[in-house]
Amino acid sequence: MSGASEVVKIVDLEAFRATVVDSFVPLDTSTEAGEFEGSIRRIDLGSVQFSEVVATAHTVRRTPRTIRASDPGYYKVGLQVRGYCVLTQDEREAALTPGDLAIYDTTRPYQLSFDDRFRMLVMMFPRTLLRVPESGIAQLTARKISGRQGLATVVAPFLQGLGRDVFTTTPSVAAHLNEAVLDLLAAAFAEQLQLTDSLPPETRHQAMLFRIHSFIESNLSDPELSVARIAAAHHVSTRQLQKLFEAENSTVSGWIRQRRLEQSRRDLSDPHYSHLPVATIGARWGFTEATHFSRLFKANFGLTPGSFRTE
């Protein structure tokens, strides 16, 4: 894989062909459209290469000839963000719409067809790093994993958020995202194969934590959000839930409070909410008492909410 620096190119078809090969593995790229426009940017998250591909209609093919040219033994996972894609491998076909995931294997022929402008996020990494048996992944290639079901409801938003922020992060921060990406992908694929119990404990731990974080984010504005409710929603005891957060040097209530404060700070700096009173902003994020909200905000950010807004 390439170095840790970001690569951004906006190119014509001939240059795009070369960029695809440089960014991934040898592939044949073609289009029937008269005009072509595309861009690729990538960054290394440790051993995971994270790329964003934005382009107009075209087809890429991994053929026996291109496999002979270079066969590094990677898995690639595509998350469709915008547009439509048809992925073909192992005599299967997956039609991907925004939010859908699919995995494919560079050691065997595959094809991706895009019939219009699209945006896709692609994770590429050595096959040996995915903590799911190769025989299991062989059953999942070119099978759509809906971003609206199971663990994919956590994985897809996480990867989309990563796609918004990761290209401007520092190399040291990017490297730390490696395990998080691999753990989440492994958990999502193991769930599809009903192999979740066979995953390493640390992978199950991270997958559960991400699921819980997502649940909390979706319910931050509810002042009745509690440890007991979160535990019940995830079929664990309150003690098990607390232990998950203790392993991250945090507490459930502390994490909820911090996320509410961060969301409140974001809204206080947003001109769209300048007409709302400070107390209303706090209440939007579960702080029902204005004085309590003001005290917590100042303790965390050094200013009262009102002073922060007028700075």
PDB file of C-alpha atoms in Angstrom:
ATOM      1  CA  MET A   1       0.000   0.000   0.000  1.00  0.00           C
ATOM      2  CA  SER A   2       1.019   3.627  -0.328  1.00  0.00           C
ATOM      3  CA  GLY A   3       2.311   5.898   2.405  1.00  0.00           C
ATOM      4  CA  ALA A   4       0.154   7.608   4.976  1.00  0.00           C
ATOM      5  CA  SER A   5      -0.325  10.844   3.027  1.00  0.00           C
ATOM      6  CA  GLU A   6      -3.578  11.714   1.296  1.00  0.00           C
ATOM      7  CA  VAL A   7      -3.688  11.529  -2.493  1.00  0.00           C
ATOM      8  CA  VAL A   8      -6.226  13.627  -4.411  1.00  0.00           C
ATOM      9  CA  LYS A   9      -6.568  13.566  -8.194  1.00  0.00           C
ATOM     10  CA  ILE A  10      -9.285  14.799 -10.559  1.00  0.00           C
ATOM     11  CA  VAL A  11      -8.559  13.334 -13.941  1.00  0.00           C
ATOM     12  CA  ASP A  12      -9.670  12.236 -17.384  1.00  0.00           C
ATOM     13  CA  LEU A  13     -10.263   8.554 -18.135  1.00  0.00           C
ATOM     14  CA  GLU A  14      -6.689   7.710 -19.164  1.00  0.00           C
ATOM     15  CA  ALA A  15      -5.214   9.248 -16.038  1.00  0.00           C
ATOM     16  CA  PHE A  16      -8.004   7.733 -13.955  1.00  0.00           C
ATOM     17  CA  ARG A  17      -7.072   4.246 -15.210  1.00  0.00           C
ATOM     18  CA  ALA A  18      -3.519   4.738 -13.987  1.00  0.00           C
ATOM     19  CA  THR A  19      -4.713   6.209 -10.694  1.00  0.00           C
ATOM     20  CA  VAL A  20      -7.007   3.215 -10.063  1.00  0.00           C
ATOM     21  CA  VAL A  21      -4.109   0.799 -10.543  1.00  0.00           C
ATOM     22  CA  ASP A  22      -1.834   2.917  -8.333  1.00  0.00           C
ATOM     23  CA  SER A  23      -4.489   3.234  -5.635  1.00  0.00           C
ATOM     24  CA  PHE A  24      -5.738  -0.359  -5.523  1.00  0.00           C
ATOM     25  CA  VAL A  25      -4.619  -3.348  -7.602  1.00  0.00           C
ATOM     26  CA  PRO A  26      -4.311  -3.775 -11.392  1.00  0.00           C
ATOM     27  CA  LEU A  27      -7.776  -3.290 -12.899  1.00  0.00           C
ATOM     28  CA  ASP A  28      -9.216  -2.643 -16.353  1.00  0.00           C
ATOM     29  CA  THR A  29     -11.278   0.545 -16.471  1.00  0.00           C
ATOM     30  CA  SER A  30     -13.661   1.391 -19.324  1.00  0.00           C
ATOM     31  CA  THR A  31     -16.650   3.601 -20.059  1.00  0.00           C
ATOM     32  CA  GLU A  32     -19.253   3.874 -22.786  1.00  0.00           C
ATOM     33  CA  ALA A  33     -19.984   7.490 -21.905  1.00  0.00           C
ATOM     34  CA  GLY A  34     -18.585  10.212 -24.130  1.00  0.00           C
ATOM     35  CA  GLU A  35     -17.200  12.285 -21.271  1.00  0.00           C
ATOM     36  CA  PHE A  36     -15.585  11.137 -18.061  1.00  0.00           C
ATOM     37  CA  GLU A  37     -14.705  12.786 -14.791  1.00  0.00           C
ATOM     38  CA  GLY A  38     -13.373  11.162 -11.638  1.00  0.00           C
ATOM     39  CA  SER A  39     -11.383  11.636  -8.482  1.00  0.00           C
ATOM     40  CA  ILE A  40      -9.758   9.355  -5.943  1.00  0.00           C
ATOM     41  CA  ARG A  41      -8.356  10.243  -2.571  1.00  0.00           C
ATOM     42  CA  ARG A  42      -6.867   7.827  -0.103  1.00  0.00           C
ATOM     43  CA  ILE A  43      -5.208   7.612   3.268  1.00  0.00           C
ATOM     44  CA  ASP A  44      -3.635   4.730   5.168  1.00  0.00           C
ATOM     45  CA  LEU A  45      -5.190   3.838   8.516  1.00  0.00           C
ATOM     46  CA  GLY A  46      -2.368   1.591   9.622  1.00  0.00           C
ATOM     47  CA  SER A  47      -2.787  -1.536   7.510  1.00  0.00           C
ATOM     48  CA  VAL A  48      -6.188  -0.456   6.155  1.00  0.00           C
ATOM     49  CA  GLN A  49      -6.202   1.743   3.071  1.00  0.00           C
ATOM     50  CA  PHE A  50      -9.270   3.997   3.150  1.00  0.00           C
ATOM     51  CA  SER A  51     -10.291   5.561  -0.172  1.00  0.00           C
ATOM     52  CA  GLU A  52     -13.043   7.723  -1.571  1.00  0.00           C
ATOM     53  CA  VAL A  53     -13.928   7.296  -5.245  1.00  0.00           C
ATOM     54  CA  VAL A  54     -16.163   9.862  -6.970  1.00  0.00           C
ATOM     55  CA  ALA A  55     -16.727   9.493 -10.692  1.00  0.00           C
ATOM     56  CA  THR A  56     -19.143   9.361 -13.587  1.00  0.00           C
ATOM     57  CA  ALA A  57     -20.335   6.129 -15.222  1.00  0.00           C
ATOM     58  CA  HIS A  58     -17.694   3.462 -15.823  1.00  0.00           C
ATOM     59  CA  THR A  59     -16.809  -0.198 -15.213  1.00  0.00           C
ATOM     60  CA  VAL A  60     -13.753  -1.682 -13.503  1.00  0.00           C
ATOM     61  CA  ARG A  61     -12.778  -5.338 -13.936  1.00  0.00           C
ATOM     62  CA  ARG A  62     -10.352  -7.570 -12.092  1.00  0.00           C
ATOM     63  CA  THR A  63      -9.482 -10.198 -14.691  1.00  0.00           C
ATOM     64  CA  PRO A  64      -7.219 -13.267 -14.747  1.00  0.00           C
ATOM     65  CA  ARG A  65      -4.691 -11.132 -16.637  1.00  0.00           C
ATOM     66  CA  THR A  66      -4.660  -8.347 -14.026  1.00  0.00           C
ATOM     67  CA  ILE A  67      -4.501 -10.911 -11.209  1.00  0.00           C
ATOM     68  CA  ARG A  68      -1.388 -12.402 -12.828  1.00  0.00           C
ATOM     69  CA  ALA A  69       0.101  -8.914 -13.001  1.00  0.00           C
ATOM     70  CA  SER A  70      -0.203  -8.496  -9.214  1.00  0.00           C
ATOM     71  CA  ASP A  71      -1.980 -10.617  -6.610  1.00  0.00           C
ATOM     72  CA  PRO A  72      -1.309  -9.106  -3.163  1.00  0.00           C
ATOM     73  CA  GLY A  73      -4.157 -10.989  -1.483  1.00  0.00           C
ATOM     74  CA  TYR A  74      -6.450  -8.197  -0.318  1.00  0.00           C
ATOM     75  CA  TYR A  75     -10.068  -7.908   0.657  1.00  0.00           C
ATOM     76  CA  LYS A  76     -11.899  -4.786  -0.451  1.00  0.00           C
ATOM     77  CA  VAL A  77     -15.063  -3.538   1.203  1.00  0.00           C
ATOM     78  CA  GLY A  78     -17.189  -0.988  -0.611  1.00  0.00           C
ATOM     79  CA  LEU A  79     -19.745   1.281   1.016  1.00  0.00           C
ATOM     80  CA  GLN A  80     -22.059   2.941  -1.483  1.00  0.00           C
ATOM     81  CA  VAL A  81     -22.615   6.540  -0.406  1.00  0.00           C
ATOM     82  CA  ARG A  82     -24.243   8.024  -3.492  1.00  0.00           C
ATOM     83  CA  GLY A  83     -25.460   6.523  -6.743  1.00  0.00           C
ATOM     84  CA  TYR A  84     -25.784   2.880  -7.741  1.00  0.00           C
ATOM     85  CA  CYS A  85     -23.317   0.030  -8.260  1.00  0.00           C
ATOM     86  CA  VAL A  86     -23.514  -3.581  -9.404  1.00  0.00           C
ATOM     87  CA  LEU A  87     -20.756  -5.783  -7.978  1.00  0.00           C
ATOM     88  CA  THR A  88     -20.153  -9.213  -9.524  1.00  0.00           C
ATOM     89  CA  GLN A  89     -17.915 -11.972  -8.162  1.00  0.00           C
ATOM     90  CA  ASP A  90     -18.082 -15.751  -7.703  1.00  0.00           C
ATOM     91  CA  GLU A  91     -21.184 -15.977  -9.931  1.00  0.00           C
ATOM     92  CA  ARG A  92     -23.066 -13.638  -7.594  1.00  0.00           C
ATOM     93  CA  GLU A  93     -24.307 -10.126  -8.180  1.00  0.00           C
ATOM     94  CA  ALA A  94     -24.964  -7.399  -5.588  1.00  0.00           C
ATOM     95  CA  ALA A  95     -26.893  -4.270  -6.489  1.00  0.00           C
ATOM     96  CA  LEU A  96     -25.717  -1.590  -4.050  1.00  0.00           C
ATOM     97  CA  THR A  97     -27.675   1.533  -3.176  1.00  0.00           C
ATOM     98  CA  PRO A  98     -26.630   4.249  -0.672  1.00  0.00           C
ATOM     99  CA  GLY A  99     -25.901   2.735   2.742  1.00  0.00           C
ATOM    100  CA  ASP A 100     -25.189  -0.785   1.442  1.00  0.00           C
ATOM    101  CA  LEU A 101     -21.908  -2.666   2.005  1.00  0.00           C
ATOM    102  CA  ALA A 102     -20.244  -5.497   0.136  1.00  0.00           C
ATOM    103  CA  ILE A 103     -16.937  -7.357   0.319  1.00  0.00           C
ATOM    104  CA  TYR A 104     -14.899  -8.697  -2.587  1.00  0.00           C
ATOM    105  CA  ASP A 105     -11.615 -10.536  -2.947  1.00  0.00           C
ATOM    106  CA  THR A 106      -8.757  -9.319  -5.164  1.00  0.00           C
ATOM    107  CA  THR A 107      -7.441 -12.861  -5.650  1.00  0.00           C
ATOM    108  CA  ARG A 108     -10.413 -13.735  -7.888  1.00  0.00           C
ATOM    109  CA  PRO A 109     -12.040 -11.922 -10.827  1.00  0.00           C
ATOM    110  CA  TYR A 110     -14.688  -9.305 -10.064  1.00  0.00           C
ATOM    111  CA  GLN A 111     -16.432  -6.399 -11.728  1.00  0.00           C
ATOM    112  CA  LEU A 112     -17.982  -3.147 -10.493  1.00  0.00           C
ATOM    113  CA  SER A 113     -20.343  -1.272 -12.812  1.00  0.00           C
ATOM    114  CA  PHE A 114     -21.541   2.280 -12.197  1.00  0.00           C
ATOM    115  CA  ASP A 115     -24.211   3.624 -14.528  1.00  0.00           C
ATOM    116  CA  ASP A 116     -24.112   7.255 -13.383  1.00  0.00           C
ATOM    117  CA  ARG A 117     -22.214   9.626 -11.101  1.00  0.00           C
ATOM    118  CA  PHE A 118     -21.510   8.004  -7.729  1.00  0.00           C
ATOM    119  CA  ARG A 119     -19.514   8.179  -4.520  1.00  0.00           C
ATOM    120  CA  MET A 120     -18.104   5.052  -2.875  1.00  0.00           C
ATOM    121  CA  LEU A 121     -15.859   4.519   0.137  1.00  0.00           C
ATOM    122  CA  VAL A 122     -13.457   1.598  -0.229  1.00  0.00           C
ATOM    123  CA  MET A 123     -11.489  -0.156   2.528  1.00  0.00           C
ATOM    124  CA  MET A 124      -8.657  -2.399   1.318  1.00  0.00           C
ATOM    125  CA  PHE A 125      -6.521  -4.566   3.591  1.00  0.00           C
ATOM    126  CA  PRO A 126      -4.639  -7.900   3.671  1.00  0.00           C
ATOM    127  CA  ARG A 127      -7.039 -10.830   3.902  1.00  0.00           C
ATOM    128  CA  THR A 128      -5.166 -12.252   6.902  1.00  0.00           C
ATOM    129  CA  LEU A 129      -6.192  -9.259   9.052  1.00  0.00           C
ATOM    130  CA  LEU A 130      -9.942  -9.895   8.955  1.00  0.00           C
ATOM    131  CA  ARG A 131     -10.839 -12.019  11.992  1.00  0.00           C
ATOM    132  CA  VAL A 132     -13.413 -14.081  10.111  1.00  0.00           C
ATOM    133  CA  PRO A 133     -12.620 -17.448   8.451  1.00  0.00           C
ATOM    134  CA  GLU A 134     -11.766 -17.181   4.747  1.00  0.00           C
ATOM    135  CA  SER A 135     -14.287 -19.928   4.031  1.00  0.00           C
ATOM    136  CA  GLY A 136     -16.975 -17.718   5.551  1.00  0.00           C
ATOM    137  CA  ILE A 137     -15.977 -14.618   3.610  1.00  0.00           C
ATOM    138  CA  ALA A 138     -16.028 -16.721   0.426  1.00  0.00           C
ATOM    139  CA  GLN A 139     -19.786 -17.103   1.051  1.00  0.00           C
ATOM    140  CA  LEU A 140     -20.257 -13.328   1.380  1.00  0.00           C
ATOM    141  CA  THR A 141     -18.410 -11.934  -1.636  1.00  0.00           C
ATOM    142  CA  ALA A 142     -20.734  -9.922  -3.876  1.00  0.00           C
ATOM    143  CA  ARG A 143     -23.620 -10.200  -1.410  1.00  0.00           C
ATOM    144  CA  LYS A 144     -25.325  -6.977  -0.425  1.00  0.00           C
ATOM    145  CA  ILE A 145     -25.252  -6.158   3.285  1.00  0.00           C
ATOM    146  CA  SER A 146     -27.983  -3.626   3.890  1.00  0.00           C
ATOM    147  CA  GLY A 147     -27.018  -0.606   5.960  1.00  0.00           C
ATOM    148  CA  ARG A 148     -30.515  -0.682   7.435  1.00  0.00           C
ATOM    149  CA  GLN A 149     -30.239  -4.003   9.267  1.00  0.00           C
ATOM    150  CA  GLY A 150     -28.170  -5.484  12.085  1.00  0.00           C
ATOM    151  CA  LEU A 151     -24.677  -4.245  12.856  1.00  0.00           C
ATOM    152  CA  ALA A 152     -24.494  -2.546   9.470  1.00  0.00           C
ATOM    153  CA  THR A 153     -26.763   0.157  10.920  1.00  0.00           C
ATOM    154  CA  VAL A 154     -23.754   1.080  13.072  1.00  0.00           C
ATOM    155  CA  VAL A 155     -20.968   0.291  10.603  1.00  0.00           C
ATOM    156  CA  ALA A 156     -22.319   2.291   7.646  1.00  0.00           C
ATOM    157  CA  PRO A 157     -22.782   5.604   9.549  1.00  0.00           C
ATOM    158  CA  PHE A 158     -19.384   5.144  11.219  1.00  0.00           C
ATOM    159  CA  LEU A 159     -17.665   4.703   7.859  1.00  0.00           C
ATOM    160  CA  GLN A 160     -19.569   7.609   6.325  1.00  0.00           C
ATOM    161  CA  GLY A 161     -18.487   9.818   9.216  1.00  0.00           C
ATOM    162  CA  LEU A 162     -14.936   8.621   8.700  1.00  0.00           C
ATOM    163  CA  GLY A 163     -15.221   9.543   5.039  1.00  0.00           C
ATOM    164  CA  ARG A 164     -16.118  13.120   6.000  1.00  0.00           C
ATOM    165  CA  ASP A 165     -13.262  13.629   8.461  1.00  0.00           C
ATOM    166  CA  VAL A 166     -10.423  11.167   7.951  1.00  0.00           C
ATOM    167  CA  PHE A 167      -8.660  12.890   5.056  1.00  0.00           C
ATOM    168  CA  THR A 168      -7.883  15.925   7.204  1.00  0.00           C
ATOM    169  CA  THR A 169      -6.738  14.034  10.290  1.00  0.00           C
ATOM    170  CA  THR A 170      -3.122  13.592  11.379  1.00  0.00           C
ATOM    171  CA  PRO A 171      -1.191  10.398  10.521  1.00  0.00           C
ATOM    172  CA  SER A 172      -0.963   9.447  14.212  1.00  0.00           C
ATOM    173  CA  VAL A 173      -4.739   9.674  14.661  1.00  0.00           C
ATOM    174  CA  ALA A 174      -5.353   7.844  11.370  1.00  0.00           C
ATOM    175  CA  ALA A 175      -3.168   4.917  12.456  1.00  0.00           C
ATOM    176  CA  HIS A 176      -5.273   4.419  15.586  1.00  0.00           C
ATOM    177  CA  LEU A 177      -8.419   3.959  13.468  1.00  0.00           C
ATOM    178  CA  ASN A 178      -7.047   0.752  11.949  1.00  0.00           C
ATOM    179  CA  GLU A 179      -8.307  -1.636  14.655  1.00  0.00           C
ATOM    180  CA  ALA A 180     -11.677   0.084  14.960  1.00  0.00           C
ATOM    181  CA  VAL A 181     -12.378  -0.376  11.241  1.00  0.00           C
ATOM    182  CA  LEU A 182     -11.234  -4.011  11.203  1.00  0.00           C
ATOM    183  CA  ASP A 183     -13.175  -4.880  14.371  1.00  0.00           C
ATOM    184  CA  LEU A 184     -16.401  -3.363  13.072  1.00  0.00           C
ATOM    185  CA  LEU A 185     -16.117  -5.021   9.669  1.00  0.00           C
ATOM    186  CA  ALA A 186     -15.316  -8.387  11.255  1.00  0.00           C
ATOM    187  CA  ALA A 187     -18.318  -8.096  13.554  1.00  0.00           C
ATOM    188  CA  ALA A 188     -20.641  -7.153  10.677  1.00  0.00           C
ATOM    189  CA  PHE A 189     -19.500 -10.073   8.513  1.00  0.00           C
ATOM    190  CA  ALA A 190     -19.542 -12.527  11.427  1.00  0.00           C
ATOM    191  CA  GLU A 191     -23.117 -11.477  12.126  1.00  0.00           C
ATOM    192  CA  GLN A 192     -24.047 -12.294   8.529  1.00  0.00           C
ATOM    193  CA  LEU A 193     -22.498 -15.753   8.970  1.00  0.00           C
ATOM    194  CA  GLN A 194     -23.909 -16.226  12.498  1.00  0.00           C
ATOM    195  CA  LEU A 195     -20.358 -16.562  13.814  1.00  0.00           C
ATOM    196  CA  THR A 196     -20.393 -13.678  16.301  1.00  0.00           C
ATOM    197  CA  ASP A 197     -19.607 -15.927  19.291  1.00  0.00           C
ATOM    198  CA  SER A 198     -16.390 -17.113  17.621  1.00  0.00           C
ATOM    199  CA  LEU A 199     -14.926 -13.623  17.325  1.00  0.00           C
ATOM    200  CA  PRO A 200     -12.035 -12.596  19.616  1.00  0.00           C
ATOM    201  CA  PRO A 201     -13.268 -10.895  22.820  1.00  0.00           C
ATOM    202  CA  GLU A 202     -11.726  -7.541  21.866  1.00  0.00           C
ATOM    203  CA  THR A 203     -13.594  -7.527  18.541  1.00  0.00           C
ATOM    204  CA  ARG A 204     -16.915  -8.330  20.234  1.00  0.00           C
ATOM    205  CA  HIS A 205     -16.159  -5.636  22.822  1.00  0.00           C
ATOM    206  CA  GLN A 206     -15.572  -2.944  20.186  1.00  0.00           C
ATOM    207  CA  ALA A 207     -18.625  -3.953  18.169  1.00  0.00           C
ATOM    208  CA  MET A 208     -20.859  -3.802  21.241  1.00  0.00           C
ATOM    209  CA  LEU A 209     -19.391  -0.450  22.263  1.00  0.00           C
ATOM    210  CA  PHE A 210     -20.027   1.031  18.835  1.00  0.00           C
ATOM    211  CA  ARG A 211     -23.597  -0.252  18.901  1.00  0.00           C
ATOM    212  CA  ILE A 212     -24.140   1.321  22.322  1.00  0.00           C
ATOM    213  CA  HIS A 213     -22.534   4.607  21.276  1.00  0.00           C
ATOM    214  CA  SER A 214     -24.855   4.725  18.267  1.00  0.00           C
ATOM    215  CA  PHE A 215     -27.890   4.088  20.469  1.00  0.00           C
ATOM    216  CA  ILE A 216     -26.852   6.855  22.859  1.00  0.00           C
ATOM    217  CA  GLU A 217     -26.267   9.310  19.995  1.00  0.00           C
ATOM    218  CA  SER A 218     -29.767   8.589  18.690  1.00  0.00           C
ATOM    219  CA  ASN A 219     -31.286   9.277  22.119  1.00  0.00           C
ATOM    220  CA  LEU A 220     -29.136  12.114  23.471  1.00  0.00           C
ATOM    221  CA  SER A 221     -32.005  14.582  23.421  1.00  0.00           C
ATOM    222  CA  ASP A 222     -34.151  12.382  25.679  1.00  0.00           C
ATOM    223  CA  PRO A 223     -33.768  13.547  29.315  1.00  0.00           C
ATOM    224  CA  GLU A 224     -34.995  10.093  30.433  1.00  0.00           C
ATOM    225  CA  LEU A 225     -32.041   8.300  28.834  1.00  0.00           C
ATOM    226  CA  SER A 226     -30.533   6.184  31.605  1.00  0.00           C
ATOM    227  CA  VAL A 227     -27.986   3.457  32.253  1.00  0.00           C
ATOM    228  CA  ALA A 228     -30.793   0.984  32.906  1.00  0.00           C
ATOM    229  CA  ARG A 229     -32.544   1.806  29.643  1.00  0.00           C
ATOM    230  CA  ILE A 230     -29.334   1.493  27.612  1.00  0.00           C
ATOM    231  CA  ALA A 231     -28.488  -1.840  29.270  1.00  0.00           C
ATOM    232  CA  ALA A 232     -31.983  -3.210  28.631  1.00  0.00           C
ATOM    233  CA  ALA A 233     -31.859  -2.150  24.959  1.00  0.00           C
ATOM    234  CA  HIS A 234     -28.673  -4.180  24.508  1.00  0.00           C
ATOM    235  CA  HIS A 235     -29.621  -7.191  26.656  1.00  0.00           C
ATOM    236  CA  VAL A 236     -26.805  -6.710  29.172  1.00  0.00           C
ATOM    237  CA  SER A 237     -26.813  -5.952  32.883  1.00  0.00           C
ATOM    238  CA  THR A 238     -26.053  -2.444  34.098  1.00  0.00           C
ATOM    239  CA  ARG A 239     -22.836  -3.800  35.611  1.00  0.00           C
ATOM    240  CA  GLN A 240     -21.757  -5.291  32.259  1.00  0.00           C
ATOM    241  CA  LEU A 241     -22.538  -1.990  30.596  1.00  0.00           C
ATOM    242  CA  GLN A 242     -20.489  -0.039  33.121  1.00  0.00           C
ATOM    243  CA  LYS A 243     -17.557  -2.448  32.677  1.00  0.00           C
ATOM    244  CA  LEU A 244     -17.552  -1.841  28.919  1.00  0.00           C
ATOM    245  CA  PHE A 245     -17.075   1.874  29.541  1.00  0.00           C
ATOM    246  CA  GLU A 246     -14.589   1.346  32.361  1.00  0.00           C
ATOM    247  CA  ALA A 247     -12.363  -0.473  29.884  1.00  0.00           C
ATOM    248  CA  GLU A 248     -12.343   2.788  27.898  1.00  0.00           C
ATOM    249  CA  ASN A 249     -11.522   4.851  31.033  1.00  0.00           C
ATOM    250  CA  SER A 250     -14.997   6.327  31.038  1.00  0.00           C
ATOM    251  CA  THR A 251     -18.463   5.892  32.542  1.00  0.00           C
ATOM    252  CA  VAL A 252     -21.835   5.659  30.821  1.00  0.00           C
ATOM    253  CA  SER A 253     -23.206   8.793  32.457  1.00  0.00           C
ATOM    254  CA  GLY A 254     -19.959  10.674  31.847  1.00  0.00           C
ATOM    255  CA  TRP A 255     -19.966   9.760  28.163  1.00  0.00           C
ATOM    256  CA  ILE A 256     -23.612  10.838  27.778  1.00  0.00           C
ATOM    257  CA  ARG A 257     -22.925  14.129  29.563  1.00  0.00           C
ATOM    258  CA  GLN A 258     -19.867  14.883  27.429  1.00  0.00           C
ATOM    259  CA  ARG A 259     -21.662  14.158  24.157  1.00  0.00           C
ATOM    260  CA  ARG A 260     -24.595  16.361  25.219  1.00  0.00           C
ATOM    261  CA  LEU A 261     -22.225  19.187  26.055  1.00  0.00           C
ATOM    262  CA  GLU A 262     -20.423  18.849  22.730  1.00  0.00           C
ATOM    263  CA  GLN A 263     -23.706  18.898  20.814  1.00  0.00           C
ATOM    264  CA  SER A 264     -24.863  21.924  22.812  1.00  0.00           C
ATOM    265  CA  ARG A 265     -21.602  23.731  22.054  1.00  0.00           C
ATOM    266  CA  ARG A 266     -22.036  22.957  18.365  1.00  0.00           C
ATOM    267  CA  ASP A 267     -25.564  24.415  18.351  1.00  0.00           C
ATOM    268  CA  LEU A 268     -24.503  27.511  20.293  1.00  0.00           C
ATOM    269  CA  SER A 269     -21.941  28.288  17.578  1.00  0.00           C
ATOM    270  CA  ASP A 270     -24.403  27.612  14.735  1.00  0.00           C
ATOM    271  CA  PRO A 271     -26.016  30.787  13.290  1.00  0.00           C
ATOM    272  CA  HIS A 272     -29.137  28.766  12.444  1.00  0.00           C
ATOM    273  CA  TYR A 273     -29.876  28.503  16.177  1.00  0.00           C
ATOM    274  CA  SER A 274     -28.964  32.069  17.160  1.00  0.00           C
ATOM    275  CA  HIS A 275     -32.636  32.878  17.803  1.00  0.00           C
ATOM    276  CA  LEU A 276     -32.978  30.142  20.435  1.00  0.00           C
ATOM    277  CA  PRO A 277     -32.363  30.975  24.104  1.00  0.00           C
ATOM    278  CA  VAL A 278     -29.390  29.286  25.753  1.00  0.00           C
ATOM    279  CA  ALA A 279     -31.713  27.294  28.035  1.00  0.00           C
ATOM    280  CA  THR A 280     -33.593  25.980  25.000  1.00  0.00           C
ATOM    281  CA  ILE A 281     -30.345  24.794  23.421  1.00  0.00           C
ATOM    282  CA  GLY A 282     -29.508  22.914  26.625  1.00  0.00           C
ATOM    283  CA  ALA A 283     -32.986  21.401  26.816  1.00  0.00           C
ATOM    284  CA  ARG A 284     -32.668  20.174  23.209  1.00  0.00           C
ATOM    285  CA  TRP A 285     -29.848  17.945  24.443  1.00  0.00           C
ATOM    286  CA  GLY A 286     -31.383  16.660  27.642  1.00  0.00           C
ATOM    287  CA  PHE A 287     -30.339  19.381  30.116  1.00  0.00           C
ATOM    288  CA  THR A 288     -33.671  20.205  31.723  1.00  0.00           C
ATOM    289  CA  GLU A 289     -32.279  22.651  34.322  1.00  0.00           C
ATOM    290  CA  ALA A 290     -30.705  25.822  32.934  1.00  0.00           C
ATOM    291  CA  THR A 291     -28.444  26.471  35.933  1.00  0.00           C
ATOM    292  CA  HIS A 292     -27.145  22.895  35.893  1.00  0.00           C
ATOM    293  CA  PHE A 293     -26.476  23.162  32.156  1.00  0.00           C
ATOM    294  CA  SER A 294     -24.621  26.462  32.598  1.00  0.00           C
ATOM    295  CA  ARG A 295     -22.481  25.091  35.424  1.00  0.00           C
ATOM    296  CA  LEU A 296     -21.506  21.936  33.509  1.00  0.00           C
ATOM    297  CA  PHE A 297     -20.786  23.892  30.322  1.00  0.00           C
ATOM    298  CA  LYS A 298     -18.464  26.306  32.124  1.00  0.00           C
ATOM    299  CA  ALA A 299     -16.675  23.454  33.936  1.00  0.00           C
ATOM    300  CA  ASN A 300     -15.955  21.768  30.594  1.00  0.00           C
ATOM    301  CA  PHE A 301     -15.300  24.702  28.277  1.00  0.00           C
ATOM    302  CA  GLY A 302     -14.258  27.528  30.591  1.00  0.00           C
ATOM    303  CA  LEU A 303     -17.139  29.831  29.665  1.00  0.00           C
ATOM    304  CA  THR A 304     -20.834  29.956  30.409  1.00  0.00           C
ATOM    305  CA  PRO A 305     -23.047  29.075  27.409  1.00  0.00           C
ATOM    306  CA  GLY A 306     -24.036  32.724  27.033  1.00  0.00           C
ATOM    307  CA  SER A 307     -20.431  33.943  27.062  1.00  0.00           C
ATOM    308  CA  PHE A 308     -19.397  31.232  24.613  1.00  0.00           C
ATOM    309  CA  ARG A 309     -22.136  32.281  22.193  1.00  0.00           C
ATOM    310  CA  THR A 310     -21.124  35.985  22.236  1.00  0.00           C
ATOM    311  CA  GLU A 311     -17.366  35.447  21.904  1.00  0.00           C
TER     312      GLU A 311
END
